[in-house]
Structure formats: C-alpha cells, structure tokens
Tab-separated table of C-alpha atoms in Angstrom:
chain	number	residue	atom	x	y	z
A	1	UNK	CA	50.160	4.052	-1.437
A	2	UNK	CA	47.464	1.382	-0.409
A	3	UNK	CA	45.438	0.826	-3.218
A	4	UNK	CA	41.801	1.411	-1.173
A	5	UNK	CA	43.208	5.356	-1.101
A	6	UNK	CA	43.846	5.448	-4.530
A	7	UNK	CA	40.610	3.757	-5.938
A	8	UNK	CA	38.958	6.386	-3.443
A	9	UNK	CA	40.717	9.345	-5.034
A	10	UNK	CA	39.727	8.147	-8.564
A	11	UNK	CA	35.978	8.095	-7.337
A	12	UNK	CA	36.361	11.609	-5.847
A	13	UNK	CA	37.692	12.884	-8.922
A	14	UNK	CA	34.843	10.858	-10.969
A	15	UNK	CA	31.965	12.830	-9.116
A	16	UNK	CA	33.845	16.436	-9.597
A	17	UNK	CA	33.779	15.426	-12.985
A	18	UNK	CA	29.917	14.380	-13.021
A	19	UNK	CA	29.261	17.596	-11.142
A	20	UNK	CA	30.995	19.956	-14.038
A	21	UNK	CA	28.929	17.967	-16.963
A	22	UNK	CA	25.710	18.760	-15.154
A	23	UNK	CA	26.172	22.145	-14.183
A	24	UNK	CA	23.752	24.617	-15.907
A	25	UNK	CA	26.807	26.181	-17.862
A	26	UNK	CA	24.662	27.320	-20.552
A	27	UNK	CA	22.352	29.012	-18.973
A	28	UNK	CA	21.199	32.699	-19.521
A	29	UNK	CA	20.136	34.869	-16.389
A	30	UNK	CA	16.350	35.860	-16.511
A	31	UNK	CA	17.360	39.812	-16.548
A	32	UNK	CA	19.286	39.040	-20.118
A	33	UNK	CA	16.725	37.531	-21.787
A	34	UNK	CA	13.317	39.364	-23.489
A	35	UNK	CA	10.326	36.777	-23.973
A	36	UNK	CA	7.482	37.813	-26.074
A	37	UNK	CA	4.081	36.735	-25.477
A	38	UNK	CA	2.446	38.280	-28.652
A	39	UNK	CA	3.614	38.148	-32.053
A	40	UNK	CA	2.586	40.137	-35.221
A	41	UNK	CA	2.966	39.620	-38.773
A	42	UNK	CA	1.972	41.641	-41.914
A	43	UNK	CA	3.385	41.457	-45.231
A	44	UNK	CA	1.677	43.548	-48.468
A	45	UNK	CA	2.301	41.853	-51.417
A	46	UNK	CA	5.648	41.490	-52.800
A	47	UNK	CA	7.329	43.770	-49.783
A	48	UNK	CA	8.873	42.151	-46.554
A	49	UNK	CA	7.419	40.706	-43.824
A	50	UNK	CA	7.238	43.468	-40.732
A	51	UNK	CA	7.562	41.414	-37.678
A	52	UNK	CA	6.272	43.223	-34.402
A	53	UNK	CA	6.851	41.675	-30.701
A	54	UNK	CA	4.904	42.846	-27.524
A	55	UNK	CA	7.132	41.630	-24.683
A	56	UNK	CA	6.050	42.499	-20.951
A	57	UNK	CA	8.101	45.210	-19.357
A	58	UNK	CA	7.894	45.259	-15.251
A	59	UNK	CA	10.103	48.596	-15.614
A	60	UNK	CA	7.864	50.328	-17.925
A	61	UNK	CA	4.746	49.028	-16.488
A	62	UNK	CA	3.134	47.616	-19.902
A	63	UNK	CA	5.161	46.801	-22.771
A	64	UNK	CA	8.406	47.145	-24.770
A	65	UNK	CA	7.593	46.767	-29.044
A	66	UNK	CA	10.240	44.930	-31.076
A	67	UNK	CA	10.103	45.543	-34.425
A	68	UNK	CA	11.856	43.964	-37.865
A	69	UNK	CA	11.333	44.077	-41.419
A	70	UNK	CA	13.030	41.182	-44.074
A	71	UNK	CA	12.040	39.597	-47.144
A	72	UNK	CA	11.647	36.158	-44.619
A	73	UNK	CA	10.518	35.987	-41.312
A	74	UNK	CA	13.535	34.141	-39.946
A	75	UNK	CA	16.009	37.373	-41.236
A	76	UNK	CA	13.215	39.373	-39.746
A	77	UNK	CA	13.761	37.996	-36.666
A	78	UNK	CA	17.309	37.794	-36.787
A	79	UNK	CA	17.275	41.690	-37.287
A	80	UNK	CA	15.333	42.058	-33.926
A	81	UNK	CA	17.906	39.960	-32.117
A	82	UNK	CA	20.731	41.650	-33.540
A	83	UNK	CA	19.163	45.415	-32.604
A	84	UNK	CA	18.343	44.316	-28.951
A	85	UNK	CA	20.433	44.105	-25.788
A	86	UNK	CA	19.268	41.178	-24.448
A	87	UNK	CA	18.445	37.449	-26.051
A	88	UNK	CA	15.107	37.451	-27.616
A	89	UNK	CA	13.235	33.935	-26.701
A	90	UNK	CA	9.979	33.145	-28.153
A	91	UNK	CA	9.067	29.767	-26.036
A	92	UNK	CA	6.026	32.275	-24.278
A	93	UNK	CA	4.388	33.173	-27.026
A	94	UNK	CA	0.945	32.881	-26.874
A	95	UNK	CA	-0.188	34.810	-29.344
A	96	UNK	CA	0.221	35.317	-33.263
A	97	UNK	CA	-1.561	37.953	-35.025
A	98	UNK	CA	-1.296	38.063	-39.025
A	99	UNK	CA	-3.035	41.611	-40.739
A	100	UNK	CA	-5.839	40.745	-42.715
A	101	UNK	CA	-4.245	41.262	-46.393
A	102	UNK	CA	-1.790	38.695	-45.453
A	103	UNK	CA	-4.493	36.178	-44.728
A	104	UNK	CA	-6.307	36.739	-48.115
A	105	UNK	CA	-2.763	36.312	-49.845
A	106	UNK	CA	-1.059	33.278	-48.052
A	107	UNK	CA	-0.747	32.439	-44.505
A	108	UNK	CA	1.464	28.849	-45.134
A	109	UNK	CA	4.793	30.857	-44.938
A	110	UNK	CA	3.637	32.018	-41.345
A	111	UNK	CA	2.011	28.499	-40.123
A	112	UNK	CA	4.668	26.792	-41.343
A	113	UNK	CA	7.550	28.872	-39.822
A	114	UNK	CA	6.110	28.786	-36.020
A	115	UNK	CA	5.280	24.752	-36.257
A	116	UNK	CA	9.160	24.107	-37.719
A	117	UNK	CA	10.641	26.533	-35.108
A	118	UNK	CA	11.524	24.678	-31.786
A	119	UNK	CA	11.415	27.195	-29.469
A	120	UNK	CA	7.915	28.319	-30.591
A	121	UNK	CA	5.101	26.174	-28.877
A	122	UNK	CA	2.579	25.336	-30.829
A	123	UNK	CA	-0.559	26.061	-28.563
A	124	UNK	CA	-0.032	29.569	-29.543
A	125	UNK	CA	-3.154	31.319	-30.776
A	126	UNK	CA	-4.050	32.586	-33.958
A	127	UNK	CA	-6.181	35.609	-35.003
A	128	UNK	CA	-6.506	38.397	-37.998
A	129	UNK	CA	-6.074	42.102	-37.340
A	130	UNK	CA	-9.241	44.076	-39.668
A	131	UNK	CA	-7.787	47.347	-40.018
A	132	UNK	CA	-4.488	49.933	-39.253
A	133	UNK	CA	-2.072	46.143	-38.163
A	134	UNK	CA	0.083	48.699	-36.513
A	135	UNK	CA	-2.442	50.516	-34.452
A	136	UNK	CA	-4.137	47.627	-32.989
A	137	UNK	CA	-0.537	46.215	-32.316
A	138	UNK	CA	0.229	49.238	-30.325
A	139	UNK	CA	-2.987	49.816	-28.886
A	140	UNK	CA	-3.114	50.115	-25.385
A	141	UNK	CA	-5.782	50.801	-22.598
A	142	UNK	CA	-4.322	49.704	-19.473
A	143	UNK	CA	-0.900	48.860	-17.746
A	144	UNK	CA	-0.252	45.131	-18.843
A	145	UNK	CA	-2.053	44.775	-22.385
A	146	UNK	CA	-0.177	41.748	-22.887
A	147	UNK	CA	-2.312	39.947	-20.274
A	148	UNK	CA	-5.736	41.136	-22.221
A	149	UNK	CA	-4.109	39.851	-25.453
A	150	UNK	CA	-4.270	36.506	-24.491
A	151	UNK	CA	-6.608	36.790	-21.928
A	152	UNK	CA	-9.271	37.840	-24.609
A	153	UNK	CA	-9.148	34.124	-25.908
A	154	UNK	CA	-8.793	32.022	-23.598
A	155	UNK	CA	-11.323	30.080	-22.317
A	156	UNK	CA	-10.600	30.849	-18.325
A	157	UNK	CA	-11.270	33.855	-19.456
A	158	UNK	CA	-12.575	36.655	-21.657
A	159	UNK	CA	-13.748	33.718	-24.095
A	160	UNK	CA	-17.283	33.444	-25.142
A	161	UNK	CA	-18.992	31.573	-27.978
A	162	UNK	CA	-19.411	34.935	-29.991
A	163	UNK	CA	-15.311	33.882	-30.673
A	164	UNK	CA	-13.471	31.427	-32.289
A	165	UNK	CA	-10.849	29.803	-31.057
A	166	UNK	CA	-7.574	28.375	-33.283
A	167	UNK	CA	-4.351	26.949	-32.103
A	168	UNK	CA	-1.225	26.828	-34.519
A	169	UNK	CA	-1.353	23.233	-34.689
A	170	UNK	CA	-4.966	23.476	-35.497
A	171	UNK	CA	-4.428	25.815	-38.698
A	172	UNK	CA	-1.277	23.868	-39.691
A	173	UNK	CA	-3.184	20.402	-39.930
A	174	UNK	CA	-6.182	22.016	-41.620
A	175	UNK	CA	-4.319	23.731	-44.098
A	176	UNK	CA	-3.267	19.809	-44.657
A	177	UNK	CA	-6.179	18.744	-44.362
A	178	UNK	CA	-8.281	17.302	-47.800
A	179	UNK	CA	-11.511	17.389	-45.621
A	180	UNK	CA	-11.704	20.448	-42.987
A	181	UNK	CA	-11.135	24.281	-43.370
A	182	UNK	CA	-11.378	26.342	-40.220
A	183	UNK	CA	-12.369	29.751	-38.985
A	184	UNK	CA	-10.283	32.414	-37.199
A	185	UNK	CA	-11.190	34.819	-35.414
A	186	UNK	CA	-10.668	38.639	-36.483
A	187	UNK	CA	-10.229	41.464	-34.670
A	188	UNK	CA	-9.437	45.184	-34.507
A	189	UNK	CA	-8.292	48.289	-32.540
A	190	UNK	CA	-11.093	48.382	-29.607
A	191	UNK	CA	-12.284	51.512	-27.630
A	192	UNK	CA	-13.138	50.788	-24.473
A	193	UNK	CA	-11.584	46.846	-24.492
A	194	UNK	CA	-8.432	45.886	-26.328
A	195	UNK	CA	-9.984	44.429	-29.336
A	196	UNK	CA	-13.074	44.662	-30.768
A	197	UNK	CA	-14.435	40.970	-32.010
A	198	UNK	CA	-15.406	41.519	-36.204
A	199	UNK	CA	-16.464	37.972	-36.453
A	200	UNK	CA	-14.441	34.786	-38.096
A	201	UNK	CA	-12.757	34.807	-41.467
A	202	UNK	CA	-13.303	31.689	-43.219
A	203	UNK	CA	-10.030	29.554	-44.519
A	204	UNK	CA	-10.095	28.005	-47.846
A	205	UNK	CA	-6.631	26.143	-47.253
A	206	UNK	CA	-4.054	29.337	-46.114
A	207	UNK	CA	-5.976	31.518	-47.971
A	208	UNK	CA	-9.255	33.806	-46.216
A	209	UNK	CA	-12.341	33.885	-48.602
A	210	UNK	CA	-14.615	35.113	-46.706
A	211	UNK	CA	-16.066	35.990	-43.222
A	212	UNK	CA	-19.439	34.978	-41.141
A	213	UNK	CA	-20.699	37.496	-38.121
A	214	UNK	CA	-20.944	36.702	-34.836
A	215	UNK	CA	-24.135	35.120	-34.676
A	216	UNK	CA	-23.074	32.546	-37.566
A	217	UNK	CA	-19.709	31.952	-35.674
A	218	UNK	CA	-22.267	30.729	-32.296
A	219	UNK	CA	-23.318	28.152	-35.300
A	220	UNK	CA	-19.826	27.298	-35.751
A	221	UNK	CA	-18.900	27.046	-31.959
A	222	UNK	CA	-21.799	24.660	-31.969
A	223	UNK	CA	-20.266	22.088	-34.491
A	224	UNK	CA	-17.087	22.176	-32.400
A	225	UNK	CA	-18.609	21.299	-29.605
A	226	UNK	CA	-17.954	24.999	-27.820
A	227	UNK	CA	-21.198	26.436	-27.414
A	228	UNK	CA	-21.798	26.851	-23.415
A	229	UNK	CA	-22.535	30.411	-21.806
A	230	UNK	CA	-23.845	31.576	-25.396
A	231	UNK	CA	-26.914	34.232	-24.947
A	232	UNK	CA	-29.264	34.419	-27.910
A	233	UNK	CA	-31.841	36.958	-28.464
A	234	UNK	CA	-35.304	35.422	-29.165
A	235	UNK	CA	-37.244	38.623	-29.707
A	236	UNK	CA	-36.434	42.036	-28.883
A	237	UNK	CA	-37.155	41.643	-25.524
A	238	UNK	CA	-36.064	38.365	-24.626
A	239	UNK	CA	-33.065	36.255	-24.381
A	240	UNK	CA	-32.009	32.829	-23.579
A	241	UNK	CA	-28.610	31.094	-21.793
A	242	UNK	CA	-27.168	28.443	-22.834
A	243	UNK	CA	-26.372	25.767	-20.249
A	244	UNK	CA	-25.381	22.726	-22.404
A	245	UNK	CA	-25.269	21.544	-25.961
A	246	UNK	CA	-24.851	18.433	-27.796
A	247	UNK	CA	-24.622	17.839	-31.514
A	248	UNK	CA	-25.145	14.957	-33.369
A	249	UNK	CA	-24.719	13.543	-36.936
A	250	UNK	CA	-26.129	11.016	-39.569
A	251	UNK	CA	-24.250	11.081	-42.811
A	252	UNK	CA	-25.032	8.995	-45.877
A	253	UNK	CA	-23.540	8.503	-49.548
A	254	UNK	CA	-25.884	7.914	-52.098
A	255	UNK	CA	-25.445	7.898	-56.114
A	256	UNK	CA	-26.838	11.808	-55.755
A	257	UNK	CA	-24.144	12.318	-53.861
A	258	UNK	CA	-23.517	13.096	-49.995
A	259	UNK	CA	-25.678	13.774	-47.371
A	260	UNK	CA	-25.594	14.600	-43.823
A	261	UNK	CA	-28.725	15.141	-40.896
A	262	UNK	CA	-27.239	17.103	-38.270
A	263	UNK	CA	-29.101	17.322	-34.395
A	264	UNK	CA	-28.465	19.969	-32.354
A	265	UNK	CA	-30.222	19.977	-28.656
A	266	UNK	CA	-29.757	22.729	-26.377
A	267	UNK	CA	-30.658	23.149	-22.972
A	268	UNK	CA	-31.670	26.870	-22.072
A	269	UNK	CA	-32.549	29.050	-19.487
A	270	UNK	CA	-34.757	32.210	-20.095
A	271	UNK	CA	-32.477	35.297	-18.967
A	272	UNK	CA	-35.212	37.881	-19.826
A	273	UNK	CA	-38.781	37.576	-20.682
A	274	UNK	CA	-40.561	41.308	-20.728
A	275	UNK	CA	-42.378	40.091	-23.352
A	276	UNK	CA	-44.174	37.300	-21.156
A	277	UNK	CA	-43.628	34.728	-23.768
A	278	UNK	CA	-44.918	31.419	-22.699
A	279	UNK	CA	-41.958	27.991	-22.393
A	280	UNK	CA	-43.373	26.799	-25.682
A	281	UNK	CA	-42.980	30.026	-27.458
A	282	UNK	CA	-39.328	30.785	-26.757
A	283	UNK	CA	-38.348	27.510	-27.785
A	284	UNK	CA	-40.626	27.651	-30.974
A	285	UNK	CA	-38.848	31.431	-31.825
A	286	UNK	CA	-35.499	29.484	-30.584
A	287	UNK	CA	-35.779	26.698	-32.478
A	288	UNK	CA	-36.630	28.704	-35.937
A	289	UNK	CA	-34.064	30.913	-35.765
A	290	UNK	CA	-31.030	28.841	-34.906
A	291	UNK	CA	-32.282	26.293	-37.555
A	292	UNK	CA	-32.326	29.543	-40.495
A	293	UNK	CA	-29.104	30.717	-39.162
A	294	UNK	CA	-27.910	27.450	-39.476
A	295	UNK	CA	-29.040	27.481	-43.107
A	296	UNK	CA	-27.310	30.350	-43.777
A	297	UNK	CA	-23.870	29.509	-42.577
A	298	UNK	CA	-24.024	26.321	-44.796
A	299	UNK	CA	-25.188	27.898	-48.042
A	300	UNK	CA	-22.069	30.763	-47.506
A	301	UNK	CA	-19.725	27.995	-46.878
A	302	UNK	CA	-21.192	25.691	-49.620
A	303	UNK	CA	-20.378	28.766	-52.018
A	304	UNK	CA	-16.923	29.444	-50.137
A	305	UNK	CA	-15.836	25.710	-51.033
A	306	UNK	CA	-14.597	25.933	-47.543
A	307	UNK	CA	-15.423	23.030	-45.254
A	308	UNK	CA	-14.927	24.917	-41.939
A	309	UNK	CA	-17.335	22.873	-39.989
A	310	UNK	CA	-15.277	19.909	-40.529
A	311	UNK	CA	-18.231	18.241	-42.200
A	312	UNK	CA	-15.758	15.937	-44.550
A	313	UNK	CA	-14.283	14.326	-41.455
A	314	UNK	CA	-17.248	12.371	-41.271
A	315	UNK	CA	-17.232	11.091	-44.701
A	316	UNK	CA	-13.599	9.788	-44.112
A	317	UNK	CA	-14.578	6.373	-43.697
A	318	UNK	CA	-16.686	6.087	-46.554
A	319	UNK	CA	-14.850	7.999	-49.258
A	320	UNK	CA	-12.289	6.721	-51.697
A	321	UNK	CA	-9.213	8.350	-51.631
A	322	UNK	CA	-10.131	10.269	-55.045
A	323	UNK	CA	-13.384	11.116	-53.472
A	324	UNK	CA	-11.340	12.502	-50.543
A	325	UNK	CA	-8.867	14.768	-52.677
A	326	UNK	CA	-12.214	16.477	-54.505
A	327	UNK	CA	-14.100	16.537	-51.446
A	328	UNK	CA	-14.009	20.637	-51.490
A	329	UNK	CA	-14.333	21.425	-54.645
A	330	UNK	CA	-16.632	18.899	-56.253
A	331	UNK	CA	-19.001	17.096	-53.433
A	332	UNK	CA	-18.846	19.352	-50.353
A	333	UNK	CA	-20.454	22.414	-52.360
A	334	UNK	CA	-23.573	20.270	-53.857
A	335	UNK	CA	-23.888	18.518	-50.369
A	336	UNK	CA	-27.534	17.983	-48.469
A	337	UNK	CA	-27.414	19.423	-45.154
A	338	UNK	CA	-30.335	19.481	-43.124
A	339	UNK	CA	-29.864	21.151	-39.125
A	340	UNK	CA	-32.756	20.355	-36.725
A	341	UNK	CA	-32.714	22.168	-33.255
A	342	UNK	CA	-34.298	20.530	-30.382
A	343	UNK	CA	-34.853	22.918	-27.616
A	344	UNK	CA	-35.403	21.988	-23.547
A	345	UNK	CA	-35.769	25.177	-21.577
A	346	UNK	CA	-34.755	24.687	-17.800
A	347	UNK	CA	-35.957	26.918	-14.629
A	348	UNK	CA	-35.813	30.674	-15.314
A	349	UNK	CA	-33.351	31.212	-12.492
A	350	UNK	CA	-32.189	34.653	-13.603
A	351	UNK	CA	-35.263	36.811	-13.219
A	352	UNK	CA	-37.776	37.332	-10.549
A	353	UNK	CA	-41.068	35.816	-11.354
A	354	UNK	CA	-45.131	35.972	-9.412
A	355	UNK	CA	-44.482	32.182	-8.645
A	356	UNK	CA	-41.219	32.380	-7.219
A	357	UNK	CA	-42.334	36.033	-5.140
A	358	UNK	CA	-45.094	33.123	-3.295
A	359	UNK	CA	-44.355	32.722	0.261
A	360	UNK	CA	-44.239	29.442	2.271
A	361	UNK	CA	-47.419	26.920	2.444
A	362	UNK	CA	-49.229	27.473	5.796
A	363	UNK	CA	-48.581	31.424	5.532
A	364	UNK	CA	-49.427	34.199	4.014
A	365	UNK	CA	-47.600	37.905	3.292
A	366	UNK	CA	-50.322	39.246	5.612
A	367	UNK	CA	-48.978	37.402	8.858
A	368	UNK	CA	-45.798	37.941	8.124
C-alpha cells in the first residue's frame, strides 16, 4: 500500500478521534435538570439548617419548593438532590434569603458556603426575612414570583434608594474586612407586592446588631454612591426628586483622634409644592433635615460599633496596622463626623405652574 494512503488513513482516524474528545458527552438535557433562582436559609439555634429552593416551573405556571433539613448546609442540600427526580443546579441563583434569627446568631457558615461553592455565582443577592421565614418563602401573588424576587432588587428594576443593595461577594469581604460593615436589606411577607421593605439590618462582622428605617437607609445609599430617583418629603405637603448626587470627603488624624468632614450636594427637582414654598425654602427645610438624619444614622452606628458606611476605608492610608485591627471597637465609635448638605434645586418639571400656563410673547389667551 503506497504510503500517501496510509498517512491519509492515520489522519482520518486522528480527526474521529478529536471529534469523540470534544463531543459534549457529559452533558445533561435541559428537561433533567431543576435550577433555582432563590435560595432560603434558616437555622434556630443549635437545630439544622432548613434549606428551601424556589425553582421556576413552566408546567405549574409559578414555582416548584425544594425543601431540606441537615445539621450543614452541604448534607442539606445533598438531601434535596437525593429526594428529586431531576439534577438540582444552583449556577442561577440570584437570590439568598437568611431568616432574621440566623442573622443575629452567625451568618459566616452561609457566606462562606455560597463563595467556596463553584457552581454558585457570587453576584447573588442577599437579604433577611423579618417574620414567619416560611411564609414569606412561600408567599405568592402572581404566576412567576420568582421573577419579583429578584426583580424587587435589582436596579433595572423594582430598585429604589429606600433599599439596600448587597452582593455575596460584598458581605463575604466585609465580614473580612477590619474597616467596613455593611447593611442588608430586610424584608417580609407583603400584601399587595411580594415583599414588604422593613428597612436595613446593620452587620457588625456576620452578626446583625441592629437596624436603621428607610429614611436612614436613603443616608446610607448616599455614602455608596446610590442615591438617584430618591423622593424626600420636605413638609407635609411637599416633596423633592432627586436627579443626581455626589459625596465627598476630608478625613484627618489628629492626637484626639479621627476625624472626617463629609459633603453631600444634591441636585433636586420639586415634585409637589401645595404649600407654595419659595426655591430657598425647600432647600433650607432640605438641607436641615437630611443633615439631622444624617446625624442620626452616625450616632446609631457609632453605638453599633458597626462601620457600615465604610468610613474606615478612608483612614486606610493613614492608619497603622494596629490602628487598623481596633478601628471598630476603639476609634470608629469616638470618631468626629460632621455631614453638610448642599442643595441646587433644578426646574420644577413635574407640576403645572402660573409661569409655565403663560402663552407665547406677541399673544395673548384672548386671541387665541
């Protein structure tokens, strides 16, 4: 046999070969596989973690529940893949929700178990269930709840600035964190919407020690730089948008101690005015109560020892690594924190006005 025929049969027989190695052999068809886009996670004490997963069910129009109970989450989890008939993946999740007396316990177990897992992405988000965990788990009000789940977070959204927002990489590297705490935001069974939005609890670590409402979490949103589309009441009958917001920061170590001067300017637009308040008083009733509320928040987190706002990653650079370690407990309680608000009110584009009611130049309503 010529030799050309048989090199050609050895390179016919090499690409069948390629072809076989990068075949999608392993491969599991889409109608064998359950993918959960919300996760739950409650555990009481010493008694085992009860795992719940909402996974989208075309068939059932809403959702199937997958439920496990074990002493660890991984065995949890292992007892919902052994009870169902298809392969349980968790690279959708986009959700994990952990029952409030787990957060005031220990959250690390949790945290730690999604970031270490590789077919968990870490972009999940993270919020605490106030109330029956169960009921709000279950809780449904229309025919794809798992949508609204995430849907009530996310920015492209149902987001506003009355919400925090917290990733599971964010909450693993501030429980790691010497310098930052964080806020998450908790929720319960809603009426008429999904969830109802109780505010943020505040993280000392893994561990919630407290909470701030809704108006103090706008304050919050504000240091993180997510404050657009807030509305804040200025009186009873009067409200502003917010169109843009900027903070900024001086900081300063001195042998009292640390100090920090923090600048917040917002740019507003009036959204009701029945009261016929003038530019200059909005922005004076504005300006005094963001400035007290901002007061507030500092003082509760001051007593919390919980850095949420991140204030200590300014210090960074000017801290020893001693100083750094006892940030939280020793210096960021006794720190000076001053807030002042500059306010710049725009056109009141969302209300009829006299001015705006004026007709052209060179006529009058009379000719028209």
């Amino acid at each position: 046999m010529p030799r050309s025929m048989i090199r050609i049969g050895l390179f016919m027989c090499c690409l069948g070969c390629l072809g076989i190695l990068t075949s999608c052999w392993d491969t599991k068809d889409i109608n064998k596989r359950l993918m959960p886009v919300v996760m739950g996670v409650c555990k009481n004490g010493d008694q085992p973690y009860k795992i719940i997963l909402q996974v989208p069910s075309p068939q059932k129009k809403g959702s199937q529940y997958l439920e496990g109970e074990a002493q660890t989450i991984n065995k949890a989890m292992d007892e919902i893949r052994t009870k169902s008939e298809k392969s349980v993946d968790l690279l959708h999740l986009r959700l994990f929700l952990i029952c409030e007396k787990t957060a005031k316990n220990n959250i690390n177990d949790i945290v730690n178990y999604g970031v270490q897992a590789n077919d968990i992405s870490v972009k999940g988000l993270v919020g605490i269930v106030r109330g029956d965990f169960e009921q709000t788990m279950y809780h449904k009000i229309q025919s794809n709840p798992e949508l609204s789940s995430y849907d009530f977070f996310s920015e492209q959204a149902g987001w506003t600035p009355d919400n925090t927002i917290k990733r599971l990489w964010e909450v693993f590297r501030d429980i790691n964190s010497y310098t930052q705490d964080m806020a998450i935001p908790i929720l319960s069974k809603g009426t008429d919407t999904l969830y109802n939005f109780e505010g943020s609890a505040i993280m000392r670590k893994d561990k919630m020690v407290g909470d701030i409402s809704s108006d103090e979490t706008l304050i919050y949103n504000a240091f993180q730089r997510k404050y657009t589309g807030g509305t804040i009441e200025v009186s009873k009958n009067s409200s502003v948008l917010i169109k843009k917001a900027t903070i900024s920061h001086k900081v300063k170590w001195t042998d009292a101690g640390p100090s920090m001067h923090s600048r917040l300017k917002l740019e507003v637009v009036i959204a009701e005015n029945r009261d016929i308040l003038s530019d200059d008083d909005i922005a004076k009733l504005l300006k005094e109560d963001i400035e007290k509320k901002a007061e507030k928040l500092i003082n509760r987190l001051h007593a919390y020892k919980a850095d949420a706002l991140g204030i200590g990653q300014y210090f960074r650079r000017i801290m020893t690594e001693s100083q750094m370690k006892n940030w939280k407990k020793q210096w960021f309680p006794q720190m000076k924190h001053e807030v002042t608000v500059d306010i710049t009110i725009l056109n009141n584009i969302y209300f009829k006005s006299s001015t705006k009611m004026k007709s052209r130049p060179g006529t009058s309503p009379e000719n028209k």
